[in-house]
mmCIF file of C-alpha atoms in Angstrom:
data_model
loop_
_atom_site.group_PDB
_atom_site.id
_atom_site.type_symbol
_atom_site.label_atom_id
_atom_site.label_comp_id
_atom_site.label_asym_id
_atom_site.label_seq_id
_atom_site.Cartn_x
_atom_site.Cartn_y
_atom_site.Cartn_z
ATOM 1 C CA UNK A 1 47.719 14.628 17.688
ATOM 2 C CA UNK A 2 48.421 14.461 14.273
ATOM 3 C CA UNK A 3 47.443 11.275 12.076
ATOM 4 C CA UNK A 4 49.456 8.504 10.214
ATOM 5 C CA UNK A 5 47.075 7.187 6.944
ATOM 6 C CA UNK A 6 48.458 4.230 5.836
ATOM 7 C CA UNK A 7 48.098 3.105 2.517
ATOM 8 C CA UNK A 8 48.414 -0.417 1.093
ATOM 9 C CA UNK A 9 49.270 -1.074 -2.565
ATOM 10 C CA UNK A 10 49.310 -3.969 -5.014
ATOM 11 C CA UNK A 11 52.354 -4.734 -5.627
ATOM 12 C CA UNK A 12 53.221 -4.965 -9.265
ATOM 13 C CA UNK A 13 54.358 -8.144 -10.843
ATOM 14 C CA UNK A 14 54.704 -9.833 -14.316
ATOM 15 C CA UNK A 15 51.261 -12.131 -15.298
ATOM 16 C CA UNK A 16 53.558 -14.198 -17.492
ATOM 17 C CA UNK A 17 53.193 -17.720 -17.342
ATOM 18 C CA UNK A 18 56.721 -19.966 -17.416
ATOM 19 C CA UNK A 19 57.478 -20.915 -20.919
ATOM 20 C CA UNK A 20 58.394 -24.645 -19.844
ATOM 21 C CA UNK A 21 58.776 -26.829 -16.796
ATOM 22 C CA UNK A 22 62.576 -25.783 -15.504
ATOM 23 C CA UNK A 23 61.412 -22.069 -15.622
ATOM 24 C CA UNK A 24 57.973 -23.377 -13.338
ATOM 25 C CA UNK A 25 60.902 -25.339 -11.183
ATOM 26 C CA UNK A 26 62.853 -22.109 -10.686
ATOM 27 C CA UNK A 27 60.044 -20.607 -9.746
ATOM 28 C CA UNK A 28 58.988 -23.135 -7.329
ATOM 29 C CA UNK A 29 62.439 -22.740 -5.806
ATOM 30 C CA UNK A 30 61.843 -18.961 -5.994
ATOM 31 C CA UNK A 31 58.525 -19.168 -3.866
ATOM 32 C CA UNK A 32 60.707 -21.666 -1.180
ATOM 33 C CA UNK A 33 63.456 -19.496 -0.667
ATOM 34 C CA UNK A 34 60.619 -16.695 -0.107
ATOM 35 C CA UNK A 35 58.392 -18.931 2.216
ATOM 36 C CA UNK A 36 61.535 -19.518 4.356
ATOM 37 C CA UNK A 37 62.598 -15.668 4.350
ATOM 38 C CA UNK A 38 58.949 -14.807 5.619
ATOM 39 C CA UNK A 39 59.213 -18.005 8.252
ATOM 40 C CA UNK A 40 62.463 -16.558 9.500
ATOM 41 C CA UNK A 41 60.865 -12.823 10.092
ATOM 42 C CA UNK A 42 57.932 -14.447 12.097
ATOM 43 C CA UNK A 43 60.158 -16.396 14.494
ATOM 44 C CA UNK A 44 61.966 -12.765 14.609
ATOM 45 C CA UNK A 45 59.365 -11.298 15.716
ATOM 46 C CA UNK A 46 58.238 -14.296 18.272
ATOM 47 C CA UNK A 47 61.444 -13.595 19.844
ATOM 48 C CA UNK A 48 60.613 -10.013 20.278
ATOM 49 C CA UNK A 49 57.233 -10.740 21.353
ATOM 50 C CA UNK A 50 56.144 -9.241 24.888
ATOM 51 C CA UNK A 51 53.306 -11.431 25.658
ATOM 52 C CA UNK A 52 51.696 -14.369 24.670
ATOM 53 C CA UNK A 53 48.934 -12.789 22.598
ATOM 54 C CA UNK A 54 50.824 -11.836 20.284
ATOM 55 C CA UNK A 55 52.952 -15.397 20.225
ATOM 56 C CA UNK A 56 49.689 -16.691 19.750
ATOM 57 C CA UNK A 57 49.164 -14.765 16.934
ATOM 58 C CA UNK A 58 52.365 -15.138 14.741
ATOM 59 C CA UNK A 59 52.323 -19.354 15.628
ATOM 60 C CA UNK A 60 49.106 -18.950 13.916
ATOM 61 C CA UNK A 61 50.832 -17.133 11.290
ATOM 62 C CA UNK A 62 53.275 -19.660 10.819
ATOM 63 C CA UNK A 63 51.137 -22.243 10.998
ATOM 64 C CA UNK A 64 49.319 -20.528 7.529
ATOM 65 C CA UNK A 65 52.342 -20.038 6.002
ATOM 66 C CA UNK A 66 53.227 -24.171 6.189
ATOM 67 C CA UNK A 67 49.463 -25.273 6.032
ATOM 68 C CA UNK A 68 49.525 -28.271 3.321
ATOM 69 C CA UNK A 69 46.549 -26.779 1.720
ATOM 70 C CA UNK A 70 47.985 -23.303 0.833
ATOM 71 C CA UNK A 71 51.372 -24.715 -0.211
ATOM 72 C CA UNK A 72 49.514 -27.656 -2.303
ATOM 73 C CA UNK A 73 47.530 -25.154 -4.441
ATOM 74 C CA UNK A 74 51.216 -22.911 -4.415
ATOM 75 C CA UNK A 75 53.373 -25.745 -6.336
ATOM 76 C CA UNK A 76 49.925 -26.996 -8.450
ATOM 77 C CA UNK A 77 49.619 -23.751 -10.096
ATOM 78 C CA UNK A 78 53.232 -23.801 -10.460
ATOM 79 C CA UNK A 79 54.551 -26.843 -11.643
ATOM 80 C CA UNK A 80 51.275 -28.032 -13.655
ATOM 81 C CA UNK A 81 49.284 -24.232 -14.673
ATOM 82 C CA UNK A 82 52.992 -22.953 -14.793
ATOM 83 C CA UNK A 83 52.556 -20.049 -13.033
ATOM 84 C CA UNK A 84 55.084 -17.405 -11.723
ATOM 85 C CA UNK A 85 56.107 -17.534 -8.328
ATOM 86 C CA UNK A 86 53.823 -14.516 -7.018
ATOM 87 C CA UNK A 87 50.959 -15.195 -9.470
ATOM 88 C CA UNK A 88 50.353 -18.711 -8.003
ATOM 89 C CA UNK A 89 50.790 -16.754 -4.139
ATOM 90 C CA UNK A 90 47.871 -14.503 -5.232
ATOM 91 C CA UNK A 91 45.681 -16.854 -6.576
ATOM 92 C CA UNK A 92 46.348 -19.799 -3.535
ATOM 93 C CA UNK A 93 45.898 -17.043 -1.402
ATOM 94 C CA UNK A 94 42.530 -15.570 -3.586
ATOM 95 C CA UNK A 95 40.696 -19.688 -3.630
ATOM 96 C CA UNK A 96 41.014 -19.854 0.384
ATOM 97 C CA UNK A 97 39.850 -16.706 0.948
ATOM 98 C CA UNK A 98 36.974 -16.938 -1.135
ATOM 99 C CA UNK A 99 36.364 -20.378 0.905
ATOM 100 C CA UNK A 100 36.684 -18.884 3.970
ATOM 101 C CA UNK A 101 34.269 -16.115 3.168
ATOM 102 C CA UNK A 102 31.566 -18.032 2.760
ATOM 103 C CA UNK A 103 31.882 -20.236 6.257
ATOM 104 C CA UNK A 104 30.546 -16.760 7.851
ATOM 105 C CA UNK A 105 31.847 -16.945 11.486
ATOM 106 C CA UNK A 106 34.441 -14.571 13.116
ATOM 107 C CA UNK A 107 36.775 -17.362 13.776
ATOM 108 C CA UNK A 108 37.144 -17.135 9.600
ATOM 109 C CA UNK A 109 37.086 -14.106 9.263
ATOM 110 C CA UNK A 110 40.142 -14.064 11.230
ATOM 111 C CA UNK A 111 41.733 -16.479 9.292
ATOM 112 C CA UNK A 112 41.110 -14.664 6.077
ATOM 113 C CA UNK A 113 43.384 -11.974 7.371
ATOM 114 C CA UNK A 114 45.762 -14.356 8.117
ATOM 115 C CA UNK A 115 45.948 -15.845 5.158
ATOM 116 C CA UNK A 116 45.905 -11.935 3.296
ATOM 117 C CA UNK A 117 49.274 -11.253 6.408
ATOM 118 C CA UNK A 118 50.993 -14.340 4.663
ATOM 119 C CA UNK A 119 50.086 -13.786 1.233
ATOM 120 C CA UNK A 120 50.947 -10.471 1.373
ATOM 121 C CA UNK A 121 54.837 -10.696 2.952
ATOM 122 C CA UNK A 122 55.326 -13.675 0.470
ATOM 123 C CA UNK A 123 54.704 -11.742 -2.957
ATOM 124 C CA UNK A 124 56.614 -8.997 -0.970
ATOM 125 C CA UNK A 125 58.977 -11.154 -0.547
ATOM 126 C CA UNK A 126 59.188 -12.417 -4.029
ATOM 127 C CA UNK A 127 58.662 -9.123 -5.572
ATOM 128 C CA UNK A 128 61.299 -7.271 -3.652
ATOM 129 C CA UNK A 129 58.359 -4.241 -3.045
ATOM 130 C CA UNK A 130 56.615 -2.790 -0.347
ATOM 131 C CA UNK A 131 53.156 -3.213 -0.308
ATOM 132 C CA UNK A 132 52.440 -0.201 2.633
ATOM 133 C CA UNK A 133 53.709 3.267 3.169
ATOM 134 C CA UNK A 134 54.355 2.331 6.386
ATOM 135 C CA UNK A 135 57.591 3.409 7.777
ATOM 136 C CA UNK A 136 59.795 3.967 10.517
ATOM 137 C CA UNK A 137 57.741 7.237 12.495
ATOM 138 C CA UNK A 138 59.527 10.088 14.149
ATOM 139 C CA UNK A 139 56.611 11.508 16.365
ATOM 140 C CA UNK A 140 53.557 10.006 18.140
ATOM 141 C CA UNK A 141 50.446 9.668 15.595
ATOM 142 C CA UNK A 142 47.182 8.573 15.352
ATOM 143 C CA UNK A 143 47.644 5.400 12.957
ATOM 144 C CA UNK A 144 43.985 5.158 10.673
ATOM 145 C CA UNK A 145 43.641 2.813 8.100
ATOM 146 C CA UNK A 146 41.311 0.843 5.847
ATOM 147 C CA UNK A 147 42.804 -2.174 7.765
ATOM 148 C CA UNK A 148 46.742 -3.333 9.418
ATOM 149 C CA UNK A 149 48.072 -6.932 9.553
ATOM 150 C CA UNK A 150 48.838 -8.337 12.474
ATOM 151 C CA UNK A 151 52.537 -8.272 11.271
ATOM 152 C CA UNK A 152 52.683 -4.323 10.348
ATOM 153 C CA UNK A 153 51.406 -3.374 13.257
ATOM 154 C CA UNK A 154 54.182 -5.800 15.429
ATOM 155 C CA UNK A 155 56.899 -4.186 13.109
ATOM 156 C CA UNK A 156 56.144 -0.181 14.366
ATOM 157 C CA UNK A 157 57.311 1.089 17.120
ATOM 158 C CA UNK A 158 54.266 0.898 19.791
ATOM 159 C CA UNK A 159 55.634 4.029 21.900
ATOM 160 C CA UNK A 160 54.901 5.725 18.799
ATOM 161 C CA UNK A 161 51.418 5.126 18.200
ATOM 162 C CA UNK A 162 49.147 6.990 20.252
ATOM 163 C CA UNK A 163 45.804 5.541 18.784
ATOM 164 C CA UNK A 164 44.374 3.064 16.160
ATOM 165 C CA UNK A 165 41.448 3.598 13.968
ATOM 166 C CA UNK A 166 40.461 1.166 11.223
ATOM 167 C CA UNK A 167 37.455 1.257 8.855
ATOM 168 C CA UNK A 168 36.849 -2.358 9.872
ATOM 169 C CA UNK A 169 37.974 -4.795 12.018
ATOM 170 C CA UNK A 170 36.093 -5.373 15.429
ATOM 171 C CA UNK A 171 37.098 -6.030 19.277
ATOM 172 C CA UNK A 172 37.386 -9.972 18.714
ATOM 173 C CA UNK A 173 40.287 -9.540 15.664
ATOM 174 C CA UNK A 174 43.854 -9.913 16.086
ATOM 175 C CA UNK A 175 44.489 -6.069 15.675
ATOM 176 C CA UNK A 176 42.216 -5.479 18.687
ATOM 177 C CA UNK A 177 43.828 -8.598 20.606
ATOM 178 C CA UNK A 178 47.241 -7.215 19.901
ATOM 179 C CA UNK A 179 46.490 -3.305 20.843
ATOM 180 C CA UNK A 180 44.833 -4.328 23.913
ATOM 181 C CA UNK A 181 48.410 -6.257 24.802
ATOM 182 C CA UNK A 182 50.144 -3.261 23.702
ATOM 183 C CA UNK A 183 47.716 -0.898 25.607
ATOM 184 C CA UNK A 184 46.768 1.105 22.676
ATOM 185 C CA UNK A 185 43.520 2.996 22.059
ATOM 186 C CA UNK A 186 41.810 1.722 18.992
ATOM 187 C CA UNK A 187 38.621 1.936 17.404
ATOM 188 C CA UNK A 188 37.087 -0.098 14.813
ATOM 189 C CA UNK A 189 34.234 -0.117 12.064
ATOM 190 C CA UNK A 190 34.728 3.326 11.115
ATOM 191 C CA UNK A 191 33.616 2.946 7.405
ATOM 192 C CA UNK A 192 35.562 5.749 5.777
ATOM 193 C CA UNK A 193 38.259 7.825 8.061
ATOM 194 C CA UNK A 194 41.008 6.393 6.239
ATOM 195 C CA UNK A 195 39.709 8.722 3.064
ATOM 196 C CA UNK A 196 38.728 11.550 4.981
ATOM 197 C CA UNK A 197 42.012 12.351 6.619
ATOM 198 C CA UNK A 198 45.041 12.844 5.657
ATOM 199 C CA UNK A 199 48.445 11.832 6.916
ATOM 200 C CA UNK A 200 49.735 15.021 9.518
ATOM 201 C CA UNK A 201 46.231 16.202 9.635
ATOM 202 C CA UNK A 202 45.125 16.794 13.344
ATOM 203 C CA UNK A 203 42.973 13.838 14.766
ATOM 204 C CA UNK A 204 41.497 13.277 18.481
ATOM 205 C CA UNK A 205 40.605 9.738 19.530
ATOM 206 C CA UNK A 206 38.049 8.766 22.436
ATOM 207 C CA UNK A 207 38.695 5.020 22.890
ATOM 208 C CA UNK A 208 35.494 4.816 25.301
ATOM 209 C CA UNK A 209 33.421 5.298 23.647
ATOM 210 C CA UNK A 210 34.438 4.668 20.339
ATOM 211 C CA UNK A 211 35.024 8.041 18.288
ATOM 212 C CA UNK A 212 37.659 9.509 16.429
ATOM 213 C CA UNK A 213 37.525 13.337 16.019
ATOM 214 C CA UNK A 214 38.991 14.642 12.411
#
């Protein structure tokens, strides 16, 4: 079967600070209008949801994207650092993570990719860009990446995707959760296959036992 790398870029946006406190209140109303775009797309995709894992999962989501902590440090760096809109997303986003990292246990972990999900589709969002190559596939692949948010891989069409392999990620994440709900193959911890294939390369996948064949 042949293989689907994705990719994930930053996307690119101005580090200009605002130049006085209506420009930091435009922006504030800039990120709002953003956070309720991204809330919308999540209840979307609840109501397309096939199971409850994966309601579970994008409540949790939704939960991030309102938590009082997250949107505190959002309108601080704002309205009193005067930070653009996506500049203050990054850096919120950058200070939890960084918190969460060094708590240690998996239940963290998981929501450090949570809060990297939100993060991302906000400065998306905000930014108008896409942060993945992923698109819209025409043939059953072999999806291998350095890692997928929950919300990318809820987005692609799961008759399409014959396999996931990941350079990370484990059996206890949210990826793994939501494959196993989707019944799809995957295999995790794989170091480095996302930069030894490339996309249509041929790939085999043995779920069992936890290989992936370049």
């Amino acid at each position: 079967m042949k293989a689907f790398v994705v990719r994930h870029d930053r996307p690119v946006f101005s580090a200009q600070k605002c130049s006085d406190s209506a420009e930091a209140e435009a922006q504030l109303a800039h990120y709002e209008e953003a956070s309720a775009k991204v809330d919308e797309d999540i209840h979307a995709l609840m109501k397309k949801a096939s199971n409850s894992d994966e309601v579970t999962i994008l409540e949790a989501q939704s939960f991030m994207l309102k938590d009082p902590d997250f949107t505190s440090r959002i309108r601080h760096l704002i309205l009193d650092d005067y930070y653009n809109a996506p500049m203050a997303v990054e850096t919120a986003a950058g200070q939890i993570i960084d918190q969460l990292s060094k708590l240690g246990s998996q239940m963290f972990r998981e929501n450090i990719y949570d809060v990297q999900d939100i993060a991302s589709r906000l400065i998306s969002t905000l930014t108008k860009e896409k942060f993945t190559n992923i698109k819209e596939l025409e043939e059953k692949v072999i999806v291998v990446a350095d890692t997928i948010l929950p919300s990318e891989l809820l987005a692609m069409d799961v008759s399409m995707i014959g396999a996931i392999c990941l350079d990370g990620g484990g059996s206890t994440s949210h990826v793994a959760i939501l494959a196993r709900s989707m019944n799809i193959p995957a295999v995790f911890a794989l170091k480095d296959a996302s930069s030894r294939i490339e996309s249509g390369g041929l790939a085999a996948v043995d779920g069992l036992s936890g290989i992936l064949y370049i």
